[in-house]
Amino acid sequence: DIQMTQSPSTLSASVGDRVTITCRASQSISSWLAWYQQKPGKAPKLLIYKASSLESGVPSRFSGSGSGTEFTLTISSLQPDDFATYYCQQYNSYFTFGPGTKVDIK
Amino acid sequence: QLQLQESGPGLVKPSETLSLTCTVSGGSISSSSYYWGWIRQPPGKGLEWIGSMYYSGTTYYNPSLKSRVTISIDTSKNQFSLNLSSVTAADTAVYYCAKGIRFGKLLYHFDYWGQGTLVTVSS
């Protein structure tokens, strides 16, 4: 089984900050990684797929990078709507989600 | 615009079978470019993939749940279903259905999700 880890587990930031979340896989997953945003009481929303491809309609302040076992999600300038929990997910072998990173207000 | 909607009992007794249905609108469940999946989220916790399938009947299950899970598809109703047997309190969660992108046998990311439904396992 492929295990996913994320760091940090919680991130306190201010509007306008540049935010970076890291996701690591227990073995190489090539670029088969997605990032999702989830707000309380809502379903996850796809942000990034294939490690760095931006889903249609997602603001360009979101970007993804990485391959193999280490990946990052970057929000270039944090907006009020971005306070949420972010999950990475590998789909190289079945599907595994990371434990999540909560971005809250500093 | 494709939409998914989960339905089923919100309360299930321990040892019984949890049954949920996902109704798909705005798209065909038989599309060769799609696959369908179930994901769950215990209260206050992270996401866990349960299983996926596509219209030909090919299924993929989380190895940790495989012995208790069945996913099926009803193309005539544009629905797919989840059965999880022998449930315990640990199966209490919000259950989401989702659509994913498929190319042949390759299953990619989930791009559409239902709103989720809370299922509580309790006597």
Tab-separated table of C-alpha atoms in Angstrom:
chain	number	residue	atom	x	y	z
A	1	ASP	CA	0.000	0.000	0.000
A	2	ILE	CA	1.134	3.544	-0.728
A	3	GLN	CA	1.050	5.795	2.320
A	4	MET	CA	0.728	9.571	2.079
A	5	THR	CA	1.921	12.134	4.605
A	6	GLN	CA	1.374	15.881	4.680
A	7	SER	CA	3.131	18.702	6.492
A	8	PRO	CA	2.320	20.748	8.352
A	9	SER	CA	-0.901	19.348	9.834
A	10	THR	CA	-2.024	22.875	10.677
A	11	LEU	CA	-0.858	26.146	9.209
A	12	SER	CA	-1.753	29.594	10.550
A	13	ALA	CA	-1.492	32.341	7.971
A	14	SER	CA	-2.749	35.800	7.084
A	15	VAL	CA	-4.511	37.096	4.001
A	16	GLY	CA	-1.876	37.832	1.367
A	17	ASP	CA	0.625	35.269	2.664
A	18	ARG	CA	2.328	32.765	0.395
A	19	VAL	CA	1.455	29.293	1.658
A	20	THR	CA	3.165	25.999	0.863
A	21	ILE	CA	1.931	22.530	1.837
A	22	THR	CA	4.062	19.424	1.337
A	23	CYS	CA	2.854	15.927	0.524
A	24	ARG	CA	5.075	12.859	0.499
A	25	ALA	CA	4.398	9.361	-0.831
A	26	SER	CA	5.910	6.196	0.635
A	27	GLN	CA	7.017	5.160	-2.863
A	28	SER	CA	7.223	6.780	-6.246
A	29	ILE	CA	3.860	7.730	-7.730
A	30	SER	CA	5.265	9.534	-10.784
A	31	SER	CA	2.965	12.566	-11.193
A	32	TRP	CA	-0.243	10.787	-10.264
A	33	LEU	CA	-1.236	13.194	-7.519
A	34	ALA	CA	-4.235	15.421	-6.928
A	35	TRP	CA	-4.947	18.184	-4.436
A	36	TYR	CA	-8.392	18.886	-2.982
A	37	GLN	CA	-9.792	21.706	-0.858
A	38	GLN	CA	-12.471	20.939	1.714
A	39	LYS	CA	-14.508	23.381	3.767
A	40	PRO	CA	-16.527	22.345	6.838
A	41	GLY	CA	-19.672	20.442	5.926
A	42	LYS	CA	-18.800	20.399	2.228
A	43	ALA	CA	-17.464	17.847	-0.214
A	44	PRO	CA	-13.836	18.070	-1.321
A	45	LYS	CA	-13.185	20.206	-4.390
A	46	LEU	CA	-10.537	19.301	-6.956
A	47	LEU	CA	-7.817	21.946	-7.314
A	48	ILE	CA	-4.858	20.273	-9.014
A	49	TYR	CA	-4.425	16.972	-10.863
A	50	LYS	CA	-1.413	15.188	-12.314
A	51	ALA	CA	0.691	17.055	-9.751
A	52	SER	CA	0.678	20.413	-11.517
A	53	SER	CA	-2.388	20.735	-13.781
A	54	LEU	CA	-4.878	23.345	-12.614
A	55	GLU	CA	-8.516	22.232	-12.699
A	56	SER	CA	-10.775	24.423	-14.798
A	57	GLY	CA	-12.246	27.307	-12.818
A	58	VAL	CA	-9.670	27.157	-10.022
A	59	PRO	CA	-7.906	30.480	-9.377
A	60	SER	CA	-4.371	30.751	-10.714
A	61	ARG	CA	-3.010	31.567	-7.247
A	62	PHE	CA	-3.095	27.791	-6.674
A	63	SER	CA	-0.219	25.797	-8.135
A	64	GLY	CA	1.236	22.348	-7.699
A	65	SER	CA	4.655	20.869	-8.305
A	66	GLY	CA	6.698	17.761	-7.727
A	67	SER	CA	7.068	14.197	-8.934
A	68	GLY	CA	8.143	10.859	-7.586
A	69	THR	CA	7.631	11.030	-3.836
A	70	GLU	CA	7.573	14.737	-2.940
A	71	PHE	CA	4.948	17.272	-3.937
A	72	THR	CA	3.906	20.775	-2.978
A	73	LEU	CA	0.758	22.848	-3.171
A	74	THR	CA	1.361	26.583	-3.176
A	75	ILE	CA	-1.126	29.392	-2.704
A	76	SER	CA	0.657	32.504	-3.941
A	77	SER	CA	-1.458	35.048	-2.057
A	78	LEU	CA	-3.884	33.636	0.490
A	79	GLN	CA	-7.449	34.910	0.147
A	80	PRO	CA	-10.273	34.791	2.748
A	81	ASP	CA	-11.985	32.022	0.762
A	82	ASP	CA	-8.875	29.818	1.013
A	83	PHE	CA	-9.124	29.034	4.723
A	84	ALA	CA	-9.918	25.324	4.553
A	85	THR	CA	-8.396	21.859	4.821
A	86	TYR	CA	-6.273	20.591	1.939
A	87	TYR	CA	-5.767	16.936	1.039
A	88	CYS	CA	-3.377	15.300	-1.374
A	89	GLN	CA	-4.363	12.032	-3.042
A	90	GLN	CA	-2.305	9.526	-4.990
A	91	TYR	CA	-3.843	7.534	-7.829
A	92	ASN	CA	-0.806	5.605	-9.009
A	93	SER	CA	-1.979	2.431	-7.263
A	94	TYR	CA	-5.566	2.458	-6.089
A	95	PHE	CA	-6.231	5.644	-4.141
A	96	THR	CA	-4.829	7.015	-0.905
A	97	PHE	CA	-5.430	10.395	0.671
A	98	GLY	CA	-3.051	12.308	2.861
A	99	PRO	CA	-4.179	13.191	6.414
A	100	GLY	CA	-4.902	16.797	5.508
A	101	THR	CA	-3.507	20.256	6.259
A	102	LYS	CA	-5.775	22.782	7.910
A	103	VAL	CA	-5.101	26.378	6.919
A	104	ASP	CA	-6.514	28.746	9.504
A	105	ILE	CA	-6.413	32.434	10.270
A	106	LYS	CA	-3.349	33.723	12.095
B	1	GLN	CA	-23.332	20.159	-15.372
B	2	LEU	CA	-22.857	16.717	-13.893
B	3	GLN	CA	-24.339	16.183	-10.437
B	4	LEU	CA	-24.223	13.303	-7.983
B	5	GLN	CA	-26.611	12.716	-5.086
B	6	GLU	CA	-26.248	10.122	-2.352
B	7	SER	CA	-29.298	8.527	-0.765
B	8	GLY	CA	-29.931	5.884	1.870
B	9	PRO	CA	-30.566	5.329	5.570
B	10	GLY	CA	-28.852	7.681	7.995
B	11	LEU	CA	-28.869	5.098	10.777
B	12	VAL	CA	-27.723	1.484	10.568
B	13	LYS	CA	-27.545	-1.079	13.380
B	14	PRO	CA	-24.273	-2.819	14.231
B	15	SER	CA	-23.665	-6.072	12.296
B	16	GLU	CA	-26.139	-5.026	9.585
B	17	THR	CA	-25.417	-3.910	6.017
B	18	LEU	CA	-25.032	-0.270	5.053
B	19	SER	CA	-26.589	0.422	1.647
B	20	LEU	CA	-26.266	3.681	-0.258
B	21	THR	CA	-27.155	4.756	-3.776
B	22	CYS	CA	-25.657	7.536	-5.872
B	23	THR	CA	-27.838	9.031	-8.594
B	24	VAL	CA	-25.997	10.669	-11.463
B	25	SER	CA	-27.583	13.480	-13.474
B	26	GLY	CA	-26.215	15.570	-16.311
B	27	GLY	CA	-24.094	12.748	-17.679
B	28	SER	CA	-24.137	9.063	-18.549
B	29	ILE	CA	-22.949	6.485	-16.065
B	30	SER	CA	-21.982	4.356	-19.067
B	31	SER	CA	-19.434	6.819	-20.427
B	32	SER	CA	-16.137	5.206	-21.376
B	33	SER	CA	-14.300	8.241	-19.975
B	34	TYR	CA	-15.672	7.993	-16.447
B	35	TYR	CA	-15.452	5.776	-13.426
B	36	TRP	CA	-17.387	5.980	-10.165
B	37	GLY	CA	-16.305	5.752	-6.574
B	38	TRP	CA	-17.208	5.867	-2.900
B	39	ILE	CA	-15.139	7.726	-0.314
B	40	ARG	CA	-15.903	8.158	3.373
B	41	GLN	CA	-14.889	10.555	6.129
B	42	PRO	CA	-15.411	9.758	9.824
B	43	PRO	CA	-16.441	12.808	11.853
B	44	GLY	CA	-13.462	15.117	12.329
B	45	LYS	CA	-11.121	12.826	10.410
B	46	GLY	CA	-9.626	12.421	6.940
B	47	LEU	CA	-10.792	10.842	3.709
B	48	GLU	CA	-10.738	7.103	3.006
B	49	TRP	CA	-11.295	5.572	-0.426
B	50	ILE	CA	-13.733	2.648	-0.254
B	51	GLY	CA	-13.924	1.432	-3.825
B	52	SER	CA	-14.498	2.263	-7.481
B	53	MET	CA	-16.008	0.763	-10.577
B	54	TYR	CA	-16.869	1.544	-14.168
B	55	TYR	CA	-19.776	0.579	-16.378
B	56	SER	CA	-18.290	-2.663	-17.678
B	57	GLY	CA	-18.538	-3.997	-14.137
B	58	THR	CA	-14.842	-3.800	-13.299
B	59	THR	CA	-14.433	-3.068	-9.615
B	60	TYR	CA	-11.567	-1.991	-7.373
B	61	TYR	CA	-11.812	-2.133	-3.602
B	62	ASN	CA	-9.709	-0.802	-0.736
B	63	PRO	CA	-7.861	-3.917	0.512
B	64	SER	CA	-8.713	-2.996	4.113
B	65	LEU	CA	-12.456	-3.122	3.352
B	66	LYS	CA	-12.573	-5.571	0.462
B	67	SER	CA	-14.122	-8.447	2.394
B	68	ARG	CA	-17.145	-6.316	3.333
B	69	VAL	CA	-17.687	-4.091	0.266
B	70	THR	CA	-19.735	-4.505	-2.880
B	71	ILE	CA	-20.192	-1.752	-5.455
B	72	SER	CA	-22.651	-2.208	-8.285
B	73	ILE	CA	-24.020	-0.168	-11.149
B	74	ASP	CA	-27.504	0.196	-12.644
B	75	THR	CA	-27.175	1.773	-16.052
B	76	SER	CA	-30.955	1.858	-16.593
B	77	LYS	CA	-31.337	4.194	-13.615
B	78	ASN	CA	-27.995	6.007	-14.026
B	79	GLN	CA	-27.127	4.964	-10.483
B	80	PHE	CA	-24.417	3.092	-8.643
B	81	SER	CA	-24.580	1.606	-5.182
B	82	LEU	CA	-22.494	0.718	-2.157
B	83	ASN	CA	-23.087	-2.178	0.216
B	84	LEU	CA	-20.906	-2.439	3.322
B	85	SER	CA	-21.631	-5.478	5.457
B	86	SER	CA	-21.118	-6.264	9.149
B	87	VAL	CA	-20.853	-2.621	10.130
B	88	THR	CA	-19.571	-1.373	13.466
B	89	ALA	CA	-19.360	2.045	15.075
B	90	ALA	CA	-16.057	2.544	13.249
B	91	ASP	CA	-18.021	2.724	9.991
B	92	THR	CA	-19.834	5.864	11.148
B	93	ALA	CA	-18.890	8.512	8.591
B	94	VAL	CA	-19.990	10.893	5.900
B	95	TYR	CA	-20.133	8.833	2.717
B	96	TYR	CA	-19.405	10.568	-0.587
B	97	CYS	CA	-19.949	9.308	-4.092
B	98	ALA	CA	-17.707	10.728	-6.788
B	99	LYS	CA	-16.928	10.616	-10.488
B	100	GLY	CA	-13.439	10.146	-11.798
B	101	ILE	CA	-11.612	10.419	-15.079
B	102	ARG	CA	-10.721	7.151	-16.815
B	103	PHE	CA	-8.579	6.243	-19.816
B	104	GLY	CA	-8.924	2.564	-20.551
B	105	LYS	CA	-8.004	0.755	-17.362
B	106	LEU	CA	-6.222	3.783	-15.936
B	107	LEU	CA	-8.176	5.580	-13.224
B	108	TYR	CA	-7.251	9.176	-12.554
B	109	HIS	CA	-8.443	11.837	-10.116
B	110	PHE	CA	-11.985	12.441	-8.839
B	111	ASP	CA	-13.415	15.595	-10.401
B	112	TYR	CA	-17.029	15.631	-9.234
B	113	TRP	CA	-18.338	14.775	-5.774
B	114	GLY	CA	-21.767	14.388	-4.245
B	115	GLN	CA	-22.635	16.478	-1.199
B	116	GLY	CA	-22.168	13.503	1.126
B	117	THR	CA	-24.505	11.721	3.509
B	118	LEU	CA	-23.890	10.966	7.184
B	119	VAL	CA	-24.392	7.357	8.170
B	120	THR	CA	-24.361	6.547	11.877
B	121	VAL	CA	-23.918	2.993	13.101
B	122	SER	CA	-25.719	2.599	16.403
B	123	SER	CA	-28.257	0.334	18.051
